[in-house]
Short mmCIF file of C-alpha atoms (C1' of nucleotides) in Angstrom, two decimals:
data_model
loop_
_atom_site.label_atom_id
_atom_site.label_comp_id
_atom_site.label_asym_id
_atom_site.label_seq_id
_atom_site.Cartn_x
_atom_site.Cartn_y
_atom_site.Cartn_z
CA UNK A 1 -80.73 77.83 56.67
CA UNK A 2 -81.51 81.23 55.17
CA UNK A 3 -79.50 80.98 52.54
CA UNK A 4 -79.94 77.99 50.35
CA UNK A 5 -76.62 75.60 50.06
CA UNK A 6 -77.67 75.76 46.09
CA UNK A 7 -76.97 79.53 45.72
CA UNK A 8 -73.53 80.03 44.47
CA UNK A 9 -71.88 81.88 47.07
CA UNK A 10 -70.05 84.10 44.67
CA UNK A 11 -73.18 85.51 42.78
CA UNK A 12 -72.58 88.90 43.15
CA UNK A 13 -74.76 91.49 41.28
CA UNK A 14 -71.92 93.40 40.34
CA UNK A 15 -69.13 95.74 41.83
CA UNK A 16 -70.85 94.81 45.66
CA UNK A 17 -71.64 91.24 46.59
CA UNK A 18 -74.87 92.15 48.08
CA UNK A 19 -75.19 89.51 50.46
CA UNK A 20 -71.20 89.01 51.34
CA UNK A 21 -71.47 88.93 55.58
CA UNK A 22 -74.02 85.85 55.15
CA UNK A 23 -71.95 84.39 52.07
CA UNK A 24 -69.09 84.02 54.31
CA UNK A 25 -70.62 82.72 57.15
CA UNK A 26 -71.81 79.99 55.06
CA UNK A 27 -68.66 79.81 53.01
CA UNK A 28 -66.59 79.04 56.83
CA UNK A 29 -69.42 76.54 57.80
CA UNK A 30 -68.78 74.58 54.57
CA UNK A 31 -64.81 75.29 54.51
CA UNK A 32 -64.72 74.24 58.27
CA UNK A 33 -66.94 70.86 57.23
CA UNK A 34 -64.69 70.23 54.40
CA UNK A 35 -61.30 70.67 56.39
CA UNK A 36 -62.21 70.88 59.88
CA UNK A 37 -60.98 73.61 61.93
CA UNK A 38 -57.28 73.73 61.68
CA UNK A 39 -57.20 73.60 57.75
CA UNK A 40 -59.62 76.93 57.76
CA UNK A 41 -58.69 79.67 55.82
CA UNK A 42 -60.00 83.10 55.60
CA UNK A 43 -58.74 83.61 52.78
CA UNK A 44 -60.28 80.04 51.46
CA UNK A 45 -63.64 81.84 52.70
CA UNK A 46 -63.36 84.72 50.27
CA UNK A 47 -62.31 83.28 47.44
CA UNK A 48 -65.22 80.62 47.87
CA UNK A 49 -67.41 84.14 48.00
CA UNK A 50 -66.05 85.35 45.19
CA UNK A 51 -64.33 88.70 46.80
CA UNK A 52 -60.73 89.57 47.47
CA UNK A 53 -58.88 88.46 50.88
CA UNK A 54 -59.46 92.60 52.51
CA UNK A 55 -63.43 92.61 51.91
CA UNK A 56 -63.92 90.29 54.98
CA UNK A 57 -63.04 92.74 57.26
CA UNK A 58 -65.82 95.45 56.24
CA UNK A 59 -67.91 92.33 57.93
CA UNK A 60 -65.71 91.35 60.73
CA UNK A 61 -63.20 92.28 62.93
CA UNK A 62 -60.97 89.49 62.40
CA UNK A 63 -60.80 85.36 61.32
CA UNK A 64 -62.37 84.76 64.66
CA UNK A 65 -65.22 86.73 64.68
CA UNK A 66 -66.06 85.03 61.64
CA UNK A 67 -65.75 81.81 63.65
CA UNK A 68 -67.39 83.24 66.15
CA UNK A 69 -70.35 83.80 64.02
CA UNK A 70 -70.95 80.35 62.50
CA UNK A 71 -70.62 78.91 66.46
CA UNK A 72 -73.53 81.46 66.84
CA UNK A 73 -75.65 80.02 64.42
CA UNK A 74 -74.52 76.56 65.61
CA UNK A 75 -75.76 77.36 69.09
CA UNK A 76 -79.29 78.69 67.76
CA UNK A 77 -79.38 75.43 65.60
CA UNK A 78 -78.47 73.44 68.21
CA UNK A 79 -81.10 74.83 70.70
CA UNK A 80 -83.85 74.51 67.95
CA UNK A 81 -83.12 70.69 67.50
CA UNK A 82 -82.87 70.00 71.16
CA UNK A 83 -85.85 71.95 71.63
CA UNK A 84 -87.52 70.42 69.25
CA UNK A 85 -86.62 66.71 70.09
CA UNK A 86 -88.47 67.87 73.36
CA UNK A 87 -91.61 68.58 72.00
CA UNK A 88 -92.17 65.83 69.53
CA UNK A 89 -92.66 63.32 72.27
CA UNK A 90 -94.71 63.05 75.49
CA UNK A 91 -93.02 60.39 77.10
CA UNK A 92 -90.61 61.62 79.29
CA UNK A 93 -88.15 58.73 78.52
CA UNK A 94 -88.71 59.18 74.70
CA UNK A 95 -88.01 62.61 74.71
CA UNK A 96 -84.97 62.18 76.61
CA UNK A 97 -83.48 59.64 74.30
CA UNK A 98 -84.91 61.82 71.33
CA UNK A 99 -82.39 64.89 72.88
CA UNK A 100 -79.96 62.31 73.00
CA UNK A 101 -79.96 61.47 69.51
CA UNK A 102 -80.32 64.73 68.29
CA UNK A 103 -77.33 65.52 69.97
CA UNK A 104 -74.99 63.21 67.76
CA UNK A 105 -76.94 64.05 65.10
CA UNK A 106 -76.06 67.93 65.10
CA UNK A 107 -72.62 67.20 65.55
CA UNK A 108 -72.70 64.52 62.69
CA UNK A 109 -74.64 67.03 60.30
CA UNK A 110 -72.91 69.93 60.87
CA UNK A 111 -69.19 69.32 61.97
CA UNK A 112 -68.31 72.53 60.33
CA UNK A 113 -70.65 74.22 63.01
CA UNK A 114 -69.88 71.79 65.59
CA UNK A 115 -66.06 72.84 65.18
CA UNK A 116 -66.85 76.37 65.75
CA UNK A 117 -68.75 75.78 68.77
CA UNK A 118 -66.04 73.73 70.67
CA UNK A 119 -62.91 73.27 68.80
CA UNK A 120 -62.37 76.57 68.16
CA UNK A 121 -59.87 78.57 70.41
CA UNK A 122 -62.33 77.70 73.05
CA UNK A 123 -64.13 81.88 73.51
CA UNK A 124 -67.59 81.19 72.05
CA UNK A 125 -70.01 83.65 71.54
CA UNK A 126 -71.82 85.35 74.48
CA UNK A 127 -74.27 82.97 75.67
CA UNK A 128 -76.46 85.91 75.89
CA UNK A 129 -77.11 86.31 72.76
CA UNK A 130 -78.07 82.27 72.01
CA UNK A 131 -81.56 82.42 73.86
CA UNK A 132 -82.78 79.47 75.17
CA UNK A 133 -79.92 77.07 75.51
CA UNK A 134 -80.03 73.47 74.20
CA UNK A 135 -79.24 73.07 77.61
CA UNK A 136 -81.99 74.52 79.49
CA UNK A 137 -84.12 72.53 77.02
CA UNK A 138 -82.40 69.63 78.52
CA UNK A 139 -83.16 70.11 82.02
CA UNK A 140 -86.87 70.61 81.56
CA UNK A 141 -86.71 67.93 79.46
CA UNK A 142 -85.33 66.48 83.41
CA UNK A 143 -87.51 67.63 85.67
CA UNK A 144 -90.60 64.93 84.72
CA UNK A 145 -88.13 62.50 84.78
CA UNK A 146 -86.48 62.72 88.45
CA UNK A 147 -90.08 63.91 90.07
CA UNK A 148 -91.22 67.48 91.52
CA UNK A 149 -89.80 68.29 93.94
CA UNK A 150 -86.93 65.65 93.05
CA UNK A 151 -85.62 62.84 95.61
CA UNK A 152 -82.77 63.81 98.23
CA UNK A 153 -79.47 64.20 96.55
CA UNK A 154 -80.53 64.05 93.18
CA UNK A 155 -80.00 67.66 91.33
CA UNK A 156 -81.40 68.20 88.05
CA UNK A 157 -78.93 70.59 86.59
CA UNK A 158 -76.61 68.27 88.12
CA UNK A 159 -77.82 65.32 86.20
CA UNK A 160 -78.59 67.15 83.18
CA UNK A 161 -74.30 68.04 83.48
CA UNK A 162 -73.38 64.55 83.23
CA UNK A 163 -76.18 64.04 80.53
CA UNK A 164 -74.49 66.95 78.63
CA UNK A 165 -71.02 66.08 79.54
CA UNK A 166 -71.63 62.40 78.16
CA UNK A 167 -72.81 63.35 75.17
CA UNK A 168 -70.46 65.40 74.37
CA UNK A 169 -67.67 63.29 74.97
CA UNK A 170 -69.61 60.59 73.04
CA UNK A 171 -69.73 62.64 69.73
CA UNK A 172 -66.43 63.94 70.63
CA UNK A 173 -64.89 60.34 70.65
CA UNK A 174 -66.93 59.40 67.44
CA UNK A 175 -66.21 61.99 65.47
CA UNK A 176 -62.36 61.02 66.21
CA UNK A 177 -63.30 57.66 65.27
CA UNK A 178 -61.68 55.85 68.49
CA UNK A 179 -65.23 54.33 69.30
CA UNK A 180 -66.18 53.25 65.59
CA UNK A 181 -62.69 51.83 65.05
CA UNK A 182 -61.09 50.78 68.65
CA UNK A 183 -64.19 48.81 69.79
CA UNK A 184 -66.96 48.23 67.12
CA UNK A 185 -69.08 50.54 69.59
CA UNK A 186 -72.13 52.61 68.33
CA UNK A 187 -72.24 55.68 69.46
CA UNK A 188 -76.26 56.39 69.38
CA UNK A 189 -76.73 52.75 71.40
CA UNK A 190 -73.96 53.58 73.92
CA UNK A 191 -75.14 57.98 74.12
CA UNK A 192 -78.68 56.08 74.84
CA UNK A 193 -77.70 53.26 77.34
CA UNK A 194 -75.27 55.39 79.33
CA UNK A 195 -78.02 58.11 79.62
CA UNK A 196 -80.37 55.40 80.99
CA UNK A 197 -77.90 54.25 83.44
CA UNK A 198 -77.52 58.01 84.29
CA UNK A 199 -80.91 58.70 85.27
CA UNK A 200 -81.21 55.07 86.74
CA UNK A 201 -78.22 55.40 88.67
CA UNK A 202 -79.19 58.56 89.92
CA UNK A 203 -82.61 57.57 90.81
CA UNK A 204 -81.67 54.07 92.73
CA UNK A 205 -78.85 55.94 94.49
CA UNK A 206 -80.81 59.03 95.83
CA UNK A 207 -80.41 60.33 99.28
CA UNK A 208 -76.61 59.45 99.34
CA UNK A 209 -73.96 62.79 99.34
CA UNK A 210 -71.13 62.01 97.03
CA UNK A 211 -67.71 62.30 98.37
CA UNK A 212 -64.98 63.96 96.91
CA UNK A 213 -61.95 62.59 98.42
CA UNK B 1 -40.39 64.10 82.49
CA UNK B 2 -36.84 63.18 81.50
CA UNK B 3 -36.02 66.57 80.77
CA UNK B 4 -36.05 68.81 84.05
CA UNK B 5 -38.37 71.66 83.51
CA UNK B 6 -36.12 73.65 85.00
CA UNK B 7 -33.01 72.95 82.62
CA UNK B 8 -32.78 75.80 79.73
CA UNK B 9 -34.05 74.13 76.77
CA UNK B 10 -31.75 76.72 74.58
CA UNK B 11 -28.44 75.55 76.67
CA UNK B 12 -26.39 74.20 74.00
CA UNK B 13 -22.44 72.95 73.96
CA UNK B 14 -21.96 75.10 70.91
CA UNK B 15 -22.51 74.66 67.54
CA UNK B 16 -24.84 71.51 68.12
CA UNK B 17 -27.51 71.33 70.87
CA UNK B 18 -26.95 68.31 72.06
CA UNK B 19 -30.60 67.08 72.63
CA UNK B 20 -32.66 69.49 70.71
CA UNK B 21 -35.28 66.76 69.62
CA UNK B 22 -36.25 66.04 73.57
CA UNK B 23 -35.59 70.09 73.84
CA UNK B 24 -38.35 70.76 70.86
CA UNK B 25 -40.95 68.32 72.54
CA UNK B 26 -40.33 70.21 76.04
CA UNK B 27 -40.72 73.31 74.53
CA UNK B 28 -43.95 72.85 72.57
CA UNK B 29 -45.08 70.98 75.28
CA UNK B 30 -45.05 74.31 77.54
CA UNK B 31 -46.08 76.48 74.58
CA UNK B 32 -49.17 74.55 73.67
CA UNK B 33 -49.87 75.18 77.85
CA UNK B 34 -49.64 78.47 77.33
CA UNK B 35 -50.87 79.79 74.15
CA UNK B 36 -53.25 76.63 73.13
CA UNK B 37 -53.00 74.84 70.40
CA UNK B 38 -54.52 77.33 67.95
CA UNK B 39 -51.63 79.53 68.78
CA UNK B 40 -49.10 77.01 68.31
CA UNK B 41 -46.21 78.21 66.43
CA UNK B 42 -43.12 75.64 65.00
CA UNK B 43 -41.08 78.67 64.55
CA UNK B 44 -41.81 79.33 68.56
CA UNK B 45 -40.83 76.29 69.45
CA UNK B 46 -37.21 76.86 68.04
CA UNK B 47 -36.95 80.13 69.37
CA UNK B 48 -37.12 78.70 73.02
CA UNK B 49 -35.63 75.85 71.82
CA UNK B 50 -32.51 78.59 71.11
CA UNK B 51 -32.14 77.25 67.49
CA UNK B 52 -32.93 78.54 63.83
CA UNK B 53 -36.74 77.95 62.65
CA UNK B 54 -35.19 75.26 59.68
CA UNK B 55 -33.68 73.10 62.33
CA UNK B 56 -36.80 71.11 63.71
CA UNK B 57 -36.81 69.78 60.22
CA UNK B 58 -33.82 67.45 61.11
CA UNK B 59 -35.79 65.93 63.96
CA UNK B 60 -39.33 66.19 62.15
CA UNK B 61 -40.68 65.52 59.31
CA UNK B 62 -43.21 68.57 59.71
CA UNK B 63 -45.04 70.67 62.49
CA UNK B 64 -47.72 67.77 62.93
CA UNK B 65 -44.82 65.09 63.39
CA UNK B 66 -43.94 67.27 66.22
CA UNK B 67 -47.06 67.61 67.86
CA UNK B 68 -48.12 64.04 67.47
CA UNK B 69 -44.60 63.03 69.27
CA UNK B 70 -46.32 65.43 72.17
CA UNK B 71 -49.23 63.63 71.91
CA UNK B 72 -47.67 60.79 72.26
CA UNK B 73 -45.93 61.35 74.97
CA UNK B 74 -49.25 62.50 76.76
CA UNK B 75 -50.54 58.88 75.82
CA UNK B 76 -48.40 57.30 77.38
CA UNK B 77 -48.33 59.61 80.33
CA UNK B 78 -51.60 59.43 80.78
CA UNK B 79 -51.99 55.46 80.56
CA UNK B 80 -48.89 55.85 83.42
CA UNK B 81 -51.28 57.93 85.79
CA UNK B 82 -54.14 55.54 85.22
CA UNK B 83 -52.51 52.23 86.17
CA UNK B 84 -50.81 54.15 88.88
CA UNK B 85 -54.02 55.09 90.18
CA UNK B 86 -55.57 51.81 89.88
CA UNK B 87 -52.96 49.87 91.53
CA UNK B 88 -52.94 52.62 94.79
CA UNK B 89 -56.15 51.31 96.12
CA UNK B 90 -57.44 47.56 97.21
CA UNK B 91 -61.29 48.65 97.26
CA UNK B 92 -62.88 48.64 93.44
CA UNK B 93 -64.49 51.41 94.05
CA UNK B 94 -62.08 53.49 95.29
CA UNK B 95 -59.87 52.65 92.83
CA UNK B 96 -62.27 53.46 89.91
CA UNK B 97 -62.76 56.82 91.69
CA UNK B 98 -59.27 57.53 91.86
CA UNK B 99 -58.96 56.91 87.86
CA UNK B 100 -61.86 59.74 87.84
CA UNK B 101 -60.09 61.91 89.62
CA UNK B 102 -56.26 61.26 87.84
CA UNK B 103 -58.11 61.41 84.54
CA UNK B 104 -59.37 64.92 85.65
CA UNK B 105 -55.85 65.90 86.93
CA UNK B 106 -54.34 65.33 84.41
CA UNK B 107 -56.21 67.20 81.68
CA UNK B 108 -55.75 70.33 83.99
CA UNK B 109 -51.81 69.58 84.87
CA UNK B 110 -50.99 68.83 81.21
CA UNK B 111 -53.29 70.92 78.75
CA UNK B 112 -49.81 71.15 76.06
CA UNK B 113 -50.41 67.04 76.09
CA UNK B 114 -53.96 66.95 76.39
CA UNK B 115 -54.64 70.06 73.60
CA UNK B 116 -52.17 67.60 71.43
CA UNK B 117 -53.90 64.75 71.98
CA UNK B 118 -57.09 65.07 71.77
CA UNK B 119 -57.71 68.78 69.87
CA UNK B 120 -55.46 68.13 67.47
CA UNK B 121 -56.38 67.54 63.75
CA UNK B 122 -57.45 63.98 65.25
CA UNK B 123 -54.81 61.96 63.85
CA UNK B 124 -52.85 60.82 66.71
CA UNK B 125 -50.16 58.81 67.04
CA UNK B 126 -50.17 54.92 65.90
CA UNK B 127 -51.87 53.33 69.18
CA UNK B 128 -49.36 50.30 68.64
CA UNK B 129 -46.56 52.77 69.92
CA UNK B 130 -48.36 53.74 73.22
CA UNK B 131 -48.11 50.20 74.87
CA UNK B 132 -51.36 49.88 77.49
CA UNK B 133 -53.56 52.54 77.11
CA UNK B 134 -55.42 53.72 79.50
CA UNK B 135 -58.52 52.57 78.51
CA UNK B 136 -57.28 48.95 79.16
CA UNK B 137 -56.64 49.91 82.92
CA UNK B 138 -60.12 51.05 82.94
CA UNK B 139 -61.44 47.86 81.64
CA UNK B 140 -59.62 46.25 83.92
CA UNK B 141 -60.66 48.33 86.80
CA UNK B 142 -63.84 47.58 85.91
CA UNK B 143 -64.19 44.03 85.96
CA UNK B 144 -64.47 43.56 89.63
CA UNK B 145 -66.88 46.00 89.85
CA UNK B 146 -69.47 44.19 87.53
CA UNK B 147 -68.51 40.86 88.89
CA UNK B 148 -66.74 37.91 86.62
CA UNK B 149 -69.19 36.65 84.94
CA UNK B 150 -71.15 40.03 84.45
CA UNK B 151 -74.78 40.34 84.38
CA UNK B 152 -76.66 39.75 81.58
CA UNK B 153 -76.72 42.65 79.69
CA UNK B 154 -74.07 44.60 81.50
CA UNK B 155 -70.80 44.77 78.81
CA UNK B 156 -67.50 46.10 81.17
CA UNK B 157 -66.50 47.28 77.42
CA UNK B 158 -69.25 49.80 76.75
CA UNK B 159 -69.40 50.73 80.46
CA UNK B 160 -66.12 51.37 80.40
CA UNK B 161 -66.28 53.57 76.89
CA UNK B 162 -69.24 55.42 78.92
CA UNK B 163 -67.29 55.85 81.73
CA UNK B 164 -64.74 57.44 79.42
CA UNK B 165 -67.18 59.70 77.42
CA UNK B 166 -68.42 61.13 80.40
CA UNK B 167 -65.21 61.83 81.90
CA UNK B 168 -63.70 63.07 78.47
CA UNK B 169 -66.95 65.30 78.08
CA UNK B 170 -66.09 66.60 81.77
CA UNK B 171 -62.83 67.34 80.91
CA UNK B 172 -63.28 69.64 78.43
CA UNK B 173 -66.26 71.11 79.48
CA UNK B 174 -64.37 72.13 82.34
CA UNK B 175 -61.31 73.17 80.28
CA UNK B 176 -63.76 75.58 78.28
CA UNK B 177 -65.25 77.13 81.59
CA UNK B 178 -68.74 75.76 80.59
CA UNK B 179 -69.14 73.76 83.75
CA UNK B 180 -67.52 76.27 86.13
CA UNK B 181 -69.09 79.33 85.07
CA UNK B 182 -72.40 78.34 84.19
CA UNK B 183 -73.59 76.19 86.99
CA UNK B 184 -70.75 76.60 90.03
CA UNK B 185 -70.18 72.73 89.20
CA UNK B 186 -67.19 71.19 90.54
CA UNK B 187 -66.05 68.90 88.13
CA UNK B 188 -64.06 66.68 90.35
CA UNK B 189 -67.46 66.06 91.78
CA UNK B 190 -69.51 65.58 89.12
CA UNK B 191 -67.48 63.12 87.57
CA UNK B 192 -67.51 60.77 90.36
CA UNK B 193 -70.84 61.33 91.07
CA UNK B 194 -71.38 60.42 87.30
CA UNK B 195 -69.44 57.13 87.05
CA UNK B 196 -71.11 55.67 90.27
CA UNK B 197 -74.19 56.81 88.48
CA UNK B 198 -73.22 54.99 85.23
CA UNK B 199 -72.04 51.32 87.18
CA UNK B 200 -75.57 51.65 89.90
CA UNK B 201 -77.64 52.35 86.47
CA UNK B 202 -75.85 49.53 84.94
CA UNK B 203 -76.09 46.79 87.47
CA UNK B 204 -79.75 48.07 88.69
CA UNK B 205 -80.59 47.73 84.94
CA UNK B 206 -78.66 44.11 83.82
CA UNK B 207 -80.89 41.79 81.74
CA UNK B 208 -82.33 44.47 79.37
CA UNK B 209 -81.70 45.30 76.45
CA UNK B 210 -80.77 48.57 74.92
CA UNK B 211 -82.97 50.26 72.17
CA UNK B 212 -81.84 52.00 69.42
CA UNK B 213 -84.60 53.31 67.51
"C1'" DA C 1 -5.38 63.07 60.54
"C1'" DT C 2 -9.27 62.55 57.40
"C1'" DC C 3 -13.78 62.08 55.87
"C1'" DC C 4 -18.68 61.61 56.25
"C1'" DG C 5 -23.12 61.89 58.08
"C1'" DA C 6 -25.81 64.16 61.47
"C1'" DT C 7 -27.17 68.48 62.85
"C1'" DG C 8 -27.50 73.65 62.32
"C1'" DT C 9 -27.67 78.07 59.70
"C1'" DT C 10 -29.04 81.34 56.11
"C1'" DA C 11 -31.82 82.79 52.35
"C1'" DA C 12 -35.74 82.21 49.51
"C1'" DT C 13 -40.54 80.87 48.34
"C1'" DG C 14 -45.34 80.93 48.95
"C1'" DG C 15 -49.48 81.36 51.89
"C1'" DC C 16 -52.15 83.77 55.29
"C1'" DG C 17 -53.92 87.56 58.45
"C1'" DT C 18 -54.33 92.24 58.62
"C1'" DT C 19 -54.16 97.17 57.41
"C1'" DG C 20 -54.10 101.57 54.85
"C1'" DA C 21 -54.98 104.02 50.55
"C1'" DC C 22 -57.98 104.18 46.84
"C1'" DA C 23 -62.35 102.79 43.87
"C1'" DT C 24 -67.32 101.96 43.20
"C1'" DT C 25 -71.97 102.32 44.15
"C1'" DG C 26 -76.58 102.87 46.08
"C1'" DG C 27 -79.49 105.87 48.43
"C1'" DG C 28 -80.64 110.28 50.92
"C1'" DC C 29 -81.18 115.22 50.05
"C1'" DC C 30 -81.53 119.46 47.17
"C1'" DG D 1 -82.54 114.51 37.98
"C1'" DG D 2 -78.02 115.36 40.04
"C1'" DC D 3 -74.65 115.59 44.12
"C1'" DC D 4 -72.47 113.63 48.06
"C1'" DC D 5 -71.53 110.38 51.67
"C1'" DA D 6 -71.21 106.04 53.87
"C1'" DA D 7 -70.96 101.34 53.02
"C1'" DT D 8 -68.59 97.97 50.66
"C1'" DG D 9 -64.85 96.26 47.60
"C1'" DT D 10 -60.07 96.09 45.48
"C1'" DC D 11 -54.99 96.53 45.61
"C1'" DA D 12 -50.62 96.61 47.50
"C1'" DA D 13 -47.76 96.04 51.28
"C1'" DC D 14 -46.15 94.22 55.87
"C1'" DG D 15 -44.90 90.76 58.99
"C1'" DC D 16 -45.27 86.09 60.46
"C1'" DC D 17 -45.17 81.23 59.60
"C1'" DA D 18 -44.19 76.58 57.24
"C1'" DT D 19 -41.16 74.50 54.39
"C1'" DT D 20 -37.12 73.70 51.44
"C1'" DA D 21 -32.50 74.10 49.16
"C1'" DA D 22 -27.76 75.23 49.58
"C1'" DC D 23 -24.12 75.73 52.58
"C1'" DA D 24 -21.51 75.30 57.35
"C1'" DT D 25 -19.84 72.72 61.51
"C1'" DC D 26 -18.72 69.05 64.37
"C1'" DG D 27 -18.18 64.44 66.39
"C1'" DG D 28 -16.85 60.02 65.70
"C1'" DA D 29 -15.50 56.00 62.64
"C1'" DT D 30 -11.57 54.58 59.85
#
DNA sequence: ATCCGATGTTAATGGCGTTGACATTGGGCC
DNA sequence: GGCCCAATGTCAACGCCATTAACATCGGAT
């Protein structure tokens, strides 16, 4: 992003770094791509800065506020794409599968940010200070789709939910590998399908209150 | 399960425990509940176990051994609750609703198993071990609904890895607040909702084919 | 009764997160 | 220009955890 992946992180111009806070944000994302979330060491994120294992905590309170950080810059990523994916086509169903693949793409390009964002200990940063959410993008992205106003029984933010929820668990599962390797499933063809069925499903089946048991 | 929650896991006949292997799963089990599995601690897990922080090492080969035999254990758990739900009910659709719902239920009564299973470093235990999964049930659920042949078009496998997506993406959405929170969603709701979404938009849709891009 | 293997314990090693005391430096102020 | 402070680093130390090696105990086979 802002700083390029070619910069050695551990330039430093002498006694100070200069640019450390950054440096070890981008340090973690790389760490966390390299050995996921559980393997992630602060320690591992100062020594790939080039500074002892005390200077991260002139930048941050603690580990996870580090973490917290690079889930921060995942979730203005994240919104960016999805936002993007929007805009690039004016075909409502386009778009939507566009979002779609986006999706899997993000969490395929960045796991290390992806990790932050959800494996982590599971207290993200403040939505507040994301801006506009991938998922707001999402249900805009909606609202041509199901009709203004929409049909009986047929909520956008609902729908956009199941959307988000699917595609979620869709990366989730692929990036385990149990749809890859248990079933010879891919997981942009099934995100995409099962998103059609989604809005299909909710379309033929409007005017009917789900039950809960 | 086989150990009474209420027993002491620390009672022991003296030198020996007696059962400490079943007493370390128990314990990390309710641990993993409480603290998450970021917080995790092997040395915990003795403690309430009432034995030295060395002697888990006669019983596993390391902390991961331990937490994949919870995992495990969840597995097969899990798969227990999913046939069990599926054979309760005559009516396909009821039955697949009832999966929904004990899919749901039991990521919120057993977060130690579920954290183990699924937010783990991802290598879970060998699926040979776990016997029928739960994803078969689902399959077979699903067969009925879809009709033997199926449509053209309509594969119970990928509907069925859909129908699991979504309801994994619920899950932890919900588990993470995200659901709750943001949009007063009630999951229970929006997963059923979802799936009857995901077999109307598949039938209404059979004969065409999906695009990839 | 004896002996051995399974099961526990203690002590030590090495890594990590975190903190407090001390060092270095760049920039504001005279 | 020179002085001083706040920001930013380094070091050393603490406590906790994972893991291992050496030693202790006990139950059951012989």
């Amino acid at each position: 992003m802002s700083t390029p992946l070619t910069s050695d992180l551990s330039a430093r111009k002498g006694y100070h770094h200069g640019n450390l806070r950054d440096a070890l944000i981008e340090a973690a994302r790389q760490l966390l791509t390299e050995r996921g979330a559980q393997g992630f060491t602060l320690v591992d994120a100062a020594r790939r800065a080039g500074v002892s294992a005390a200077a991260p905590y002139r930048h941050f309170r603690d580990k996870d506020a580090l973490l917290a950080e690079v889930a921060l810059g995942g979730f203005k990523d994240f919104a960016a794409r999805q936002t993007g994916a929007l805009k690039g086509h004016s075909d409502p169903i386009a778009a939507f599968r566009a979002m779609g693949l986006a999706y899997l793409a993000f969490a395929r390009e960045e796991p290390g940010a992806y990790a932050a964002m959800f494996m982590g200990g599971g207290a993200g940063p403040s939505p507040e200070k994301i801006g506009e959410t991938g998922f707001e993008a999402l249900v805009r992205a909606l609202k041509p789709l199901v009709g203004d106003p929409p049909p009986q029984g047929v909520d956008p933010v609902r729908l956009a939910c199941q959307v988000w929820a699917l595609s979620h668990g869709v990366a989730l599962l692929s990036a385990s590998g149990q749809l890859e390797k248990g079933f010879g499933v891919n997981p942009q063809e099934l995100l995409i399908e099962g998103v059609e069925r989604l809005v299909r499903g909710a379309l033929s089946g409007a005017g009917k209150a789900p039950s809960a048991d």
